[in-house]
Short mmCIF file of C-alpha atoms in Angstrom, two decimals:
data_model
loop_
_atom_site.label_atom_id
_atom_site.label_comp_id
_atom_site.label_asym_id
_atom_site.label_seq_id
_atom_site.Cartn_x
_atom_site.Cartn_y
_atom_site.Cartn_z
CA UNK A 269 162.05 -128.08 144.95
CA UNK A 270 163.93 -129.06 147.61
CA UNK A 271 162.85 -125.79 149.75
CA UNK A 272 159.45 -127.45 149.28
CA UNK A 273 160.62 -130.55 150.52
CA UNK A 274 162.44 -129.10 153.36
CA UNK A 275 159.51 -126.82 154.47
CA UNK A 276 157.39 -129.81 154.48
CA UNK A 277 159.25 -131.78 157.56
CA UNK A 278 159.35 -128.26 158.95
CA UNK A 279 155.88 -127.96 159.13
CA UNK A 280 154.70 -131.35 159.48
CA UNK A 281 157.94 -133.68 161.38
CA UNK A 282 155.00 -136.36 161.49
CA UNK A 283 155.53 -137.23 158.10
CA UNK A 284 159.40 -137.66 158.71
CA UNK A 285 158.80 -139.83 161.82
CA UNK A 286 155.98 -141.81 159.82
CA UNK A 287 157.74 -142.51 157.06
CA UNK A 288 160.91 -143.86 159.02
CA UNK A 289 158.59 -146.61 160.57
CA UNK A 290 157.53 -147.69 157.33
CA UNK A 291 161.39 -147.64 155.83
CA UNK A 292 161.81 -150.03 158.81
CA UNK A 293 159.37 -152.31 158.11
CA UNK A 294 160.57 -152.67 154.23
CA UNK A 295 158.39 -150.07 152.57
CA UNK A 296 158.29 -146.91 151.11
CA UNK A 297 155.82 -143.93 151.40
CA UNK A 298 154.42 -141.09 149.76
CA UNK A 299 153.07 -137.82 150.35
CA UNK A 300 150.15 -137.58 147.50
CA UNK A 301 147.74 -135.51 145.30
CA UNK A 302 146.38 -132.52 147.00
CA UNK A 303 148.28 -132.48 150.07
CA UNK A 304 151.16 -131.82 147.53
CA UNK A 305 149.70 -129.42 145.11
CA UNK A 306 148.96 -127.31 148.23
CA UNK A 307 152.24 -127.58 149.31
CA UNK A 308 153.32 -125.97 146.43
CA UNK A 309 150.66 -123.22 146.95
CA UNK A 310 151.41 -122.41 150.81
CA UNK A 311 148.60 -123.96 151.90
CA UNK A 312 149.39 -127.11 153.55
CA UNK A 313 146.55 -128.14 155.76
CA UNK A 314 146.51 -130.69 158.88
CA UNK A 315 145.07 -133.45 156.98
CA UNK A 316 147.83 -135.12 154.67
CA UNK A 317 147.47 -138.15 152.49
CA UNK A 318 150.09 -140.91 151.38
CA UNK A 319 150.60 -143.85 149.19
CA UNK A 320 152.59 -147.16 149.78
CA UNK A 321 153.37 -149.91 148.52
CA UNK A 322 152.32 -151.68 151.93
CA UNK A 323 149.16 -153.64 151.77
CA UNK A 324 146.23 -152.16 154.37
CA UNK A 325 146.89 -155.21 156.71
CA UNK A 326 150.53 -154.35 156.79
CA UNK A 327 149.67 -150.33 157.08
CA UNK A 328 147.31 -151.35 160.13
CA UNK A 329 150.13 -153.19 162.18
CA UNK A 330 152.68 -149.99 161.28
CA UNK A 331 150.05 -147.55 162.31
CA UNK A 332 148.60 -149.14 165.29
CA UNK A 333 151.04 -148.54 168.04
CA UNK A 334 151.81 -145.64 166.54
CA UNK A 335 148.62 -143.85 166.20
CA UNK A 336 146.12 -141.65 168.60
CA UNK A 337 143.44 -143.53 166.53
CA UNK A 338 143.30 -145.64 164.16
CA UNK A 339 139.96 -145.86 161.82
CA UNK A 340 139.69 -148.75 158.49
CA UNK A 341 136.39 -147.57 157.14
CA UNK A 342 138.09 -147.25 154.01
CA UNK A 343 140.26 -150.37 154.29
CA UNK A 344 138.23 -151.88 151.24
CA UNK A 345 140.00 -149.27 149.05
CA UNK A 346 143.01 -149.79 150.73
CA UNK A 347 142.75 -146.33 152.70
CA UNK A 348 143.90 -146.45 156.59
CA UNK A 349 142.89 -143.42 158.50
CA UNK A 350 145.09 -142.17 161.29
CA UNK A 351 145.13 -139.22 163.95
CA UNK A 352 147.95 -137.64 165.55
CA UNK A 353 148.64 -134.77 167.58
CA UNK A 354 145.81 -133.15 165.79
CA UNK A 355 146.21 -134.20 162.71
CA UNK A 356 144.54 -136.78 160.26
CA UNK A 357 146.73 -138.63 158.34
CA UNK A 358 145.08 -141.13 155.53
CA UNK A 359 147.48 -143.65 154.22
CA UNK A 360 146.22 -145.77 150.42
CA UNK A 361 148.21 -148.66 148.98
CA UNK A 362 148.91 -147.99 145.42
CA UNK A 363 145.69 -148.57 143.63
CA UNK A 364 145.48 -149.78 139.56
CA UNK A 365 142.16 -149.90 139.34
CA UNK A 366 140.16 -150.78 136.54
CA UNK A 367 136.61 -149.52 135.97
CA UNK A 368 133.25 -151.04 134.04
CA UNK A 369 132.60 -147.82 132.93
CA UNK A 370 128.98 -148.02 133.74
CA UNK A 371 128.98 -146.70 137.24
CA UNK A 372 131.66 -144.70 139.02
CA UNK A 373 133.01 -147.69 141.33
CA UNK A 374 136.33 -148.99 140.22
CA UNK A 375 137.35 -152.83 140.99
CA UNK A 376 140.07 -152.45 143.29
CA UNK A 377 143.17 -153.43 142.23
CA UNK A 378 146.15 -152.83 144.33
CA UNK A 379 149.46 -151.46 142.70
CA UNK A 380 153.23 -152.27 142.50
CA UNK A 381 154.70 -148.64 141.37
CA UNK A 382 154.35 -145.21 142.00
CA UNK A 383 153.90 -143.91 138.24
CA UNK A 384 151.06 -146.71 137.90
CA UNK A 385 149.45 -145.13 141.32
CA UNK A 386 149.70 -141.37 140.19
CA UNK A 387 148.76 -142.22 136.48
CA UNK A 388 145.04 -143.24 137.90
CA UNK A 389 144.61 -139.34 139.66
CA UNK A 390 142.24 -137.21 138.18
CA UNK A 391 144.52 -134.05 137.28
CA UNK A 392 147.98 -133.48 136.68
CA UNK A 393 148.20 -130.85 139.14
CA UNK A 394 147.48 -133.79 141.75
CA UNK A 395 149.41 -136.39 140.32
CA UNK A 396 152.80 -135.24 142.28
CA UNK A 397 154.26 -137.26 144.81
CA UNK A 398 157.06 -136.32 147.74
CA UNK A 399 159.41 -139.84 148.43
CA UNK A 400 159.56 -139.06 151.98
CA UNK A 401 162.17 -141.85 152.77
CA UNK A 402 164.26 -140.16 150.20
CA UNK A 403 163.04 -136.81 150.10
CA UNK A 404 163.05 -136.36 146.41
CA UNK A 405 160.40 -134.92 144.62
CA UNK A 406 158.15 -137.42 141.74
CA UNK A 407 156.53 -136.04 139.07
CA UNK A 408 156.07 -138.14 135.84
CA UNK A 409 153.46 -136.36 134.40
CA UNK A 410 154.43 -132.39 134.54
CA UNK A 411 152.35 -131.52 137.70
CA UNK A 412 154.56 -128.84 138.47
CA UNK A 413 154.54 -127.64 135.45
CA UNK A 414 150.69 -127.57 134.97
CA UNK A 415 151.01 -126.02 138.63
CA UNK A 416 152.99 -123.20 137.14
CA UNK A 417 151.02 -122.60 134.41
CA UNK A 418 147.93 -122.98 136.53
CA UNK A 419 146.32 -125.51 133.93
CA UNK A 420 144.03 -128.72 135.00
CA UNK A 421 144.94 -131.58 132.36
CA UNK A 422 144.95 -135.16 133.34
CA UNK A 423 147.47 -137.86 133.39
CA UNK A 424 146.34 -140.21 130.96
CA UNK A 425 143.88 -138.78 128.09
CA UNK A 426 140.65 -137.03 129.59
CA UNK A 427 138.41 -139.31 127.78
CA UNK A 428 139.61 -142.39 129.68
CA UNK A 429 140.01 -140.21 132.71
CA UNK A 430 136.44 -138.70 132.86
CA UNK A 431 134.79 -142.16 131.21
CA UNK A 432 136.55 -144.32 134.09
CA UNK A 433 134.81 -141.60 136.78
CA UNK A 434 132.91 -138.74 135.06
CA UNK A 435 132.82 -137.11 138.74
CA UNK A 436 135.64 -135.68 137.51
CA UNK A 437 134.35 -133.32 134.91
CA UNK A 438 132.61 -131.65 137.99
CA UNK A 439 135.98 -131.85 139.76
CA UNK A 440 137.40 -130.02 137.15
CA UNK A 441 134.80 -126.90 137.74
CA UNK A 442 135.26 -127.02 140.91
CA UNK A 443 139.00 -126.44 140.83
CA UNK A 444 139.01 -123.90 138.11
CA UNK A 445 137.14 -122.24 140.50
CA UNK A 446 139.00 -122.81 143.46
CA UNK A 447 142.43 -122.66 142.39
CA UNK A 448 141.68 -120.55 139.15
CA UNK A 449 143.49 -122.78 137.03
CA UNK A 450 142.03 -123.23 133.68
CA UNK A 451 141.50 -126.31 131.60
CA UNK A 452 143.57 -127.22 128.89
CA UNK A 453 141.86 -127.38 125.45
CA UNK A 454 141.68 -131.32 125.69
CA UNK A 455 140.06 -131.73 128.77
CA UNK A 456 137.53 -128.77 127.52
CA UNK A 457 137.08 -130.96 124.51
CA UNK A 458 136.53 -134.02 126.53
CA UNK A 459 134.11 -132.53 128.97
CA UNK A 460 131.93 -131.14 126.15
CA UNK A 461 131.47 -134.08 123.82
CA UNK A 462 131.33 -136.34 127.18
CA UNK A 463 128.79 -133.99 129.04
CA UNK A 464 125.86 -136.59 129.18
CA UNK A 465 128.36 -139.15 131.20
CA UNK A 466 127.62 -137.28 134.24
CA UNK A 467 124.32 -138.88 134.51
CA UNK A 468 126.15 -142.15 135.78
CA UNK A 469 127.00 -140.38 138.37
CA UNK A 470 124.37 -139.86 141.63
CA UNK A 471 122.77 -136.90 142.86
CA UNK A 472 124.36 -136.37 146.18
CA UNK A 473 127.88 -136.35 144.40
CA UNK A 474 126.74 -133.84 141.63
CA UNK A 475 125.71 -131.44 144.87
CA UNK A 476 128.76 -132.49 147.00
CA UNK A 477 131.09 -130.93 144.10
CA UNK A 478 128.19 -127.80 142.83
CA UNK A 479 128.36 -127.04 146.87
CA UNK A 480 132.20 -127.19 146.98
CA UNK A 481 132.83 -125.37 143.57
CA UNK A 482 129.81 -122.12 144.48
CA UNK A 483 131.86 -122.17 148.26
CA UNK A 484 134.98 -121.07 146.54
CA UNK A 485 136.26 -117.56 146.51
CA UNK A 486 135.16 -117.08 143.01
CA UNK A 487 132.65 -119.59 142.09
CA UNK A 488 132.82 -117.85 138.52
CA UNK A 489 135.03 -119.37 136.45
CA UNK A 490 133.71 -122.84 137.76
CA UNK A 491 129.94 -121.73 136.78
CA UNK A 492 130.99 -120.64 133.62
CA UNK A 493 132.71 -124.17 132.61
CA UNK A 494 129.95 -126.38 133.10
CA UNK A 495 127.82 -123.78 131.16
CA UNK A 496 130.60 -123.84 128.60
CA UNK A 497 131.08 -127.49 128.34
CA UNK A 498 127.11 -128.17 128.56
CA UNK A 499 127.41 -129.93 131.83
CA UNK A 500 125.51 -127.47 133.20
CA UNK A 501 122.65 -128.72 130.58
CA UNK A 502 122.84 -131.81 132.94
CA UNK A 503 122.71 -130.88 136.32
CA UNK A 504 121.54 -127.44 136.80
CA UNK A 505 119.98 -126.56 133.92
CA UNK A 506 118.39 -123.76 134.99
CA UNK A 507 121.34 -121.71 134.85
CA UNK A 508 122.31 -122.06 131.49
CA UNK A 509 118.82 -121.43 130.70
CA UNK A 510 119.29 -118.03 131.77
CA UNK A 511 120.92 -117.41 128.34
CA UNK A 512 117.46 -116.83 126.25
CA UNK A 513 116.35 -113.96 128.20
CA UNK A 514 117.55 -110.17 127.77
CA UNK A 515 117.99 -108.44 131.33
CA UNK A 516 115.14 -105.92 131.61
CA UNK A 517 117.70 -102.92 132.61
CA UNK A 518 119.68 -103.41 129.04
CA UNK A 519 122.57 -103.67 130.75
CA UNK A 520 123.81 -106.93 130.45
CA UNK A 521 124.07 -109.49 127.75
CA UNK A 522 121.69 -111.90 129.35
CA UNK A 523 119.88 -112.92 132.38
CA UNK A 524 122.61 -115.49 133.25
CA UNK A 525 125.49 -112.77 132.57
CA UNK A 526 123.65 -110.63 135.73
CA UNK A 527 123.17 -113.10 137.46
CA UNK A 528 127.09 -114.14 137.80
CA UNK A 529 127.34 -110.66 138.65
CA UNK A 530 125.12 -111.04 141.39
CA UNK A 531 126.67 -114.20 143.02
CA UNK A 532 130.18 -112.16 143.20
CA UNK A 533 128.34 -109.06 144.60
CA UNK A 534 126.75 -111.40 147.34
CA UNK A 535 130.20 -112.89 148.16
CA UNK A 536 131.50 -109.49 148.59
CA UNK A 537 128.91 -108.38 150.95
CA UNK A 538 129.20 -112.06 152.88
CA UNK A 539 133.48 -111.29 153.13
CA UNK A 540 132.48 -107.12 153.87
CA UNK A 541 129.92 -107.85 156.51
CA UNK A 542 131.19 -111.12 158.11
CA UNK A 543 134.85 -111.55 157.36
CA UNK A 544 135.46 -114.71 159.37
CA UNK A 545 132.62 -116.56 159.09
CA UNK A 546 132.55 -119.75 156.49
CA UNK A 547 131.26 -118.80 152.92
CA UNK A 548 126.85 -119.28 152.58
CA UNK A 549 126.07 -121.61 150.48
CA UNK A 550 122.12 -120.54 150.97
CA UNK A 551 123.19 -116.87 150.15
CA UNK A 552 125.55 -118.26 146.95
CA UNK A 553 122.59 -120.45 145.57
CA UNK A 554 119.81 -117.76 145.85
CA UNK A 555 122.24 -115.13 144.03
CA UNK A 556 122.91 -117.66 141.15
CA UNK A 557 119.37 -118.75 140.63
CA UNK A 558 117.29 -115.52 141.94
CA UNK A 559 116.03 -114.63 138.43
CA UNK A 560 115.88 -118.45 136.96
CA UNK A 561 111.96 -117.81 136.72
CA UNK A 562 112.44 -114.62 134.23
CA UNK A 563 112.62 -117.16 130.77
CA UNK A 564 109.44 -118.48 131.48
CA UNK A 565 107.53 -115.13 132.30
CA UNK A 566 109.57 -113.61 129.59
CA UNK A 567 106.74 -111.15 127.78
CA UNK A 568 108.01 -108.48 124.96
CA UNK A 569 106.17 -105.62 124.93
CA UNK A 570 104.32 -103.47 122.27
CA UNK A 571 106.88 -100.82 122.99
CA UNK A 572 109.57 -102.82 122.35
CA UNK A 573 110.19 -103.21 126.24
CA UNK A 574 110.77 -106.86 128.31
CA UNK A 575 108.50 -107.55 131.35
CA UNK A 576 109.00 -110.94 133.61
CA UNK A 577 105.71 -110.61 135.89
CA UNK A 578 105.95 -112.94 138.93
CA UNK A 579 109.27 -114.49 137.91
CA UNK A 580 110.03 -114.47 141.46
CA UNK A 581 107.09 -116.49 141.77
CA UNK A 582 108.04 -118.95 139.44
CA UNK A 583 111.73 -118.63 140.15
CA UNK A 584 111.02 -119.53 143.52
CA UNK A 585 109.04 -123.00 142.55
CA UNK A 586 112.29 -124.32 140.03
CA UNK A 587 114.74 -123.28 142.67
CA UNK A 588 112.67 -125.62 144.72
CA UNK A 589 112.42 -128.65 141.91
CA UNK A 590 116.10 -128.41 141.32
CA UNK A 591 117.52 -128.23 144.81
CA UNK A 592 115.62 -131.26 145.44
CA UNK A 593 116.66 -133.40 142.41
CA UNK A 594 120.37 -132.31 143.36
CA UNK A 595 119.00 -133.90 147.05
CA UNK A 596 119.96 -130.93 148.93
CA UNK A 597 118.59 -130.66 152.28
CA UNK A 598 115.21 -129.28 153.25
CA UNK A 599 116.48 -126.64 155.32
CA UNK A 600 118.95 -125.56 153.05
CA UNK A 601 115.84 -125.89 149.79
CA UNK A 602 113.44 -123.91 151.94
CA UNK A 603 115.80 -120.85 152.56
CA UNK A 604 116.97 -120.50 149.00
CA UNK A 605 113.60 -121.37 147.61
CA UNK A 606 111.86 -118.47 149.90
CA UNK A 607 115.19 -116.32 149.31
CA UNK A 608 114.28 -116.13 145.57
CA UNK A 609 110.79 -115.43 146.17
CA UNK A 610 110.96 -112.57 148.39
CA UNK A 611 114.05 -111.09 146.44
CA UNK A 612 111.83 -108.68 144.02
CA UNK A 613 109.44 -107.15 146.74
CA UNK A 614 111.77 -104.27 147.70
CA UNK A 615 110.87 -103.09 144.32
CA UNK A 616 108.03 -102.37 145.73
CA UNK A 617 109.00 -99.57 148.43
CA UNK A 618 109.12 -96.91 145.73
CA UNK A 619 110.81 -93.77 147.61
CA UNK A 620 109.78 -94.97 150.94
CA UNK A 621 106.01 -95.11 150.71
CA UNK A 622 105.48 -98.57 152.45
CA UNK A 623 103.18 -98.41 155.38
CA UNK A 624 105.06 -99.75 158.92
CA UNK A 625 102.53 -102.78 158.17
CA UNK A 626 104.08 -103.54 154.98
CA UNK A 627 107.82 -103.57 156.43
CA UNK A 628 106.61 -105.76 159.41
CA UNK A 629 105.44 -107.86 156.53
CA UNK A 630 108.94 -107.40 155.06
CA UNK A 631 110.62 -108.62 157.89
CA UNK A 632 108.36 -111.46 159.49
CA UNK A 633 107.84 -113.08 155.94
CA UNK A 634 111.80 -112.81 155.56
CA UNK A 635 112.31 -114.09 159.57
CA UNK A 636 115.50 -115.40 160.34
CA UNK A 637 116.44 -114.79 156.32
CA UNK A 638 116.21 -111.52 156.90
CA UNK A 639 120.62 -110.76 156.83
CA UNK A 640 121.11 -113.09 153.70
CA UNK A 641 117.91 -111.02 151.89
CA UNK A 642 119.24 -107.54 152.88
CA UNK A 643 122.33 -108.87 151.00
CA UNK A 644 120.83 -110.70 147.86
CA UNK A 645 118.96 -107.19 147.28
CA UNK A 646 121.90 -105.09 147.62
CA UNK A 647 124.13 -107.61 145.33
CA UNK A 648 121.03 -107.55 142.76
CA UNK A 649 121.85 -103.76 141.78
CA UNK A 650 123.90 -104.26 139.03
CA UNK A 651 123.25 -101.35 136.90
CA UNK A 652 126.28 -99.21 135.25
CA UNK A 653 124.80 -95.91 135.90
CA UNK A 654 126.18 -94.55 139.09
CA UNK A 655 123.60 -92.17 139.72
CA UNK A 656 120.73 -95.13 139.92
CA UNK A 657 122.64 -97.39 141.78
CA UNK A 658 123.83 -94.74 144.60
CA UNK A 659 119.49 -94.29 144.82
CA UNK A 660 119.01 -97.84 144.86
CA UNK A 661 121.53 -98.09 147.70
CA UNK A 662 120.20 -95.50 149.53
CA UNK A 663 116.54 -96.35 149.19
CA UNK A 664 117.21 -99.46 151.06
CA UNK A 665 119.33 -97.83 153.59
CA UNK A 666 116.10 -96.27 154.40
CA UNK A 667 114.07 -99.61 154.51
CA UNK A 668 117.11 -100.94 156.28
CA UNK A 669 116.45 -97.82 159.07
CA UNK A 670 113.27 -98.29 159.35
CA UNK A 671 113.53 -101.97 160.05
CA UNK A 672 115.89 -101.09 162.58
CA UNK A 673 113.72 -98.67 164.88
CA UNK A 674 110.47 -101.07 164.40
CA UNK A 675 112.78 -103.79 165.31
CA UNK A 676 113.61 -101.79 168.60
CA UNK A 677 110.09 -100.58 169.34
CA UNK A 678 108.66 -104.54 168.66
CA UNK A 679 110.45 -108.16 169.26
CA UNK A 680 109.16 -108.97 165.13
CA UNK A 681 111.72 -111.55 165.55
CA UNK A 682 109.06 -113.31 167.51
CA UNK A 683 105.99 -111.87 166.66
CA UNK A 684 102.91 -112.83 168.29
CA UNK A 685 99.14 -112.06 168.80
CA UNK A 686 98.44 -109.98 171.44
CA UNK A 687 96.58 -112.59 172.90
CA UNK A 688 97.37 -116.50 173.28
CA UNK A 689 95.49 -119.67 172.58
CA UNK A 690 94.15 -119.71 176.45
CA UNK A 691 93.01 -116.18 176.77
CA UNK A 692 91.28 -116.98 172.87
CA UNK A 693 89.54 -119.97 174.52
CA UNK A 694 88.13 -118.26 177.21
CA UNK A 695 86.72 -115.49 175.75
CA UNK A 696 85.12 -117.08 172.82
CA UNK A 697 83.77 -119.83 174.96
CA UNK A 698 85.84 -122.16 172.72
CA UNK A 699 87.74 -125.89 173.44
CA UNK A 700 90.77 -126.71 171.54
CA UNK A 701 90.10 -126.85 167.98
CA UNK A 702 90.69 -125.44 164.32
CA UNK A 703 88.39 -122.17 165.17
CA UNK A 704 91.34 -121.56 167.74
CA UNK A 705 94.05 -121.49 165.45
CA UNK A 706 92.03 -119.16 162.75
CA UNK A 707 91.08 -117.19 165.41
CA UNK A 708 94.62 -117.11 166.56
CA UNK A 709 96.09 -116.71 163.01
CA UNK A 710 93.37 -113.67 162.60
CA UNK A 711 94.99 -111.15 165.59
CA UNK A 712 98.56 -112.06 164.38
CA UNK A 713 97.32 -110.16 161.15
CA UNK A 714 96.19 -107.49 162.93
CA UNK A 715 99.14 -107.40 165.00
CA UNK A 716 101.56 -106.92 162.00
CA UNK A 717 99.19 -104.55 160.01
CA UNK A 718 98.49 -102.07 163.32
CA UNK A 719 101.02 -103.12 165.88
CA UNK A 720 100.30 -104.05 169.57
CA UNK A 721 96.75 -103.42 170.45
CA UNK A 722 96.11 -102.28 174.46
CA UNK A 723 94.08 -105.95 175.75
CA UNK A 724 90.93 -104.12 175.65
CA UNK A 725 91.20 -103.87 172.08
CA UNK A 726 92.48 -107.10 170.99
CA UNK A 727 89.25 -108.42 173.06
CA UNK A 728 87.18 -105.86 171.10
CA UNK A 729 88.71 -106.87 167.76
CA UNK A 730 88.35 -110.60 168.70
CA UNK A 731 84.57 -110.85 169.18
CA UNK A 732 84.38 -108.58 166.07
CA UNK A 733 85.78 -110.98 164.21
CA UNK A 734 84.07 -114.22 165.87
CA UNK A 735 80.62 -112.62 165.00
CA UNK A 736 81.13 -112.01 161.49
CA UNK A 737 82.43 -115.61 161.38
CA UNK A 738 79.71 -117.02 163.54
CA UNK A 739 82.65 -118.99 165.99
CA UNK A 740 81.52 -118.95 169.55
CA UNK A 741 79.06 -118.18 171.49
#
């Protein structure tokens, strides 16, 4: 432990030189909860947090001088906020809190102790502290331990844990999923016969946590808690849902077994194609909830077959409903929502028999979607038998090709009619108006079923189509 200890003032002398002004002015300070656990891990990041027994006025006239900046946004929960040399340092005075139990918001109570402070944390695992004055290591509740054995339980019992903030239960997901700790039986217990106290809790912090835990490097064994523990009945619904519908293939146990599948098999094409980049969330949430329309178009047929006509259809409209109760942003519902409604047309391509007008379709329909679709197709091949999913693969190679040299032979990126609004005007005799924009609308359809037309015969196919319409003169 005291290799830990020693590696942290290597890493981070800040915390040595911070804690020495607040041993001067008469109190003591603590490095706290996750900054610890990762620690631990080897993965110390540049943002640290502490705990002292300092009030926030006192913290603010240590800090001060001291600091590159100094922020109290949080001062009302005792939390100072400080930069230096890069890094962002938050410093809390020990809280006791006490909660109503009614909403999430505790009445802030300021501590005395150390035990008292880490005793409020949500998990065990967080509930370690580093005495930097002394550089001894506190851990009254077995953190390390838990750490070892890679187990989330909480300090005091998980039903007054998760009923003073049932955020937590989500929390808990979210790190079995990041970390890939597991939950001890009681906190399992807890969470499922306390499931319905996450509706105290508000939308935005339900998604904040569902984003965080599907961003992880195996959103998995998160998903598959709150689907275990009936959370899952609470906020996204639609997931465990999955459960009542056989996969058509045979090949899986369910609908909502595939579809995990599928969310790892898009995060492995995300980390194959673009190894650096940050995880996609839009990618992640279209994987998990592609097929969340198949229970309602479930149809068993005479053969003894399963058909799920249109579930993309369908799918597409709940994804919608549910990323907006969760208050997700409307970029972010539009993407996933159109994600899971074009994810079923490849089927379509048979052995290559789409026209070039039905892969421009492909591709302006998918636009700037295009990369994350290529991907949730590819991930949604999930069959065992080698020989189908090598076609499968290949198959879309070929559409993949194809969309390649039509991409090179046409900007479809930016596809446009071959003539604009002014040249429209003109010919039909027309002034600004709705008959513009059908008319306009009309040669972009003819551009992406026959490809550029020479002007002559855009003009041509124009006034063919304003005469059968009666528009101009």
């Amino acid at each position: 432990m005291q290799n830990a200890v020693t590696e942290l003032m290597r890493i981070s002398p800040l915390a040595d030189e911070l804690a020495k002004l607040f041993a001067k002015a008469g109190y003591s300070l603590y490095l706290v909860g996750g900054s610890v656990r990762d620690m631990m891990l080897d993965r110390l990041s540049s943002d640290l947090d502490f705990t002292t027994d300092a009030r926030p006025d006192q913290v603010l006239k240590i800090v001060s001088a001291w600091g590159d900046a100094v922020w109290d946004v949080g001062i009302a929960f005792g939390t100072v906020g400080v930069t230096k040399q890069g890094m962002t340092l938050e410093i809390t005075t020990f809280r006791a809190d006490s909660y109503d139990r009614v909403g999430r918001n505790p009445e802030v109570t300021f501590g005395d102790s150390i035990e008292g402070d880490l005793l409020r944390r949500d998990f065990t695992v967080n509930a370690m502290a580093i005495d930097l004055a002394n550089q001894a290591f506190v851990d009254p509740y077995d953190g390390l331990q838990a750490l070892r054995d890679q187990v989330l339980d909480t300090p005091a019992t998980p039903q007054e844990s998760f009923a003073d903030d049932p955020l937590r239960m989500l929390r808990a997901a979210r790190f079995s999923a990041q970390l890939g700790f597991t939950a001890a039986p009681r906190v399992i217990d807890a969470m499922t016969s306390m499931a319905e106290e996450i509706d105290r809790i508000t939308a935005e912090r339900v998604q904040a946590e569902l984003s965080k835990l599907l961003l992880a490097d195996d959103p998995r064994p998160g998903v598959e808690l709150l689907v275990d523990t009936r959370l899952a009945d609470r906020v996204l619904p639609e997931v465990p849902g999955m459960r009542l519908a056989i996969d058509e293939h045979h090949q899986h146990k369910d609908v909502y077994q595939h579809s995990l599948t599928v969310l790892a098999q898009a995060i492995d094409l995300e980390k194959s194609h673009e190894p650096t980049s940050e995880p996609d969330l839009i990618l992640r949430l279209a994987a998990l909830l592609h097929d969340v329309g198949k229970p309602a178009t479930r149809e068993f047929q005479s053969g003894g077959g399963v058909s799920f006509h249109h579930h993309e259809v369908v799918g597409a409209k709940m994804a919608r409903k549910r990323l907006r109760a969760l208050k997700f942003s409307k970029e972010i519902i539009e993407d996933v929502s159109q994600l899971v409604f074009l994810h079923l047309r490849f089927h379509g391509y048979g052995k290559g028999e789409w026209t070039d007008s039905a892969v421009r379709r492909y591709i302006t329909d998918a636009g700037d979607l295009l990369p994350r679709l290529h991907k949730l197709v590819r991930a949604d091949c999930t069959t065992r038998n080698r020989k189908k999913a090598a076609a499968l693969q290949a198959t879309y190679d070929d559409l993949e090709r194809r969309i390649e040299a039509l991409q090179a032979q046409e900007d479809l990126d930016r596809v446009r009619p071959d003539l604009n609004g002014e040249e429209i005007m003109r010919i039909l005799g027309l002034k600004p108006g709705p008959d513009v924009g059908k008319a306009w609308k009309h040669l972009k359809e003819l551009r992406l079923d026959r490809g550029p037309l020479e002007h002559d015969d855009a003009v041509a196919e124009l006034k063919k189509w304003a005469a059968e319409n009666g528009i101009g003169g």
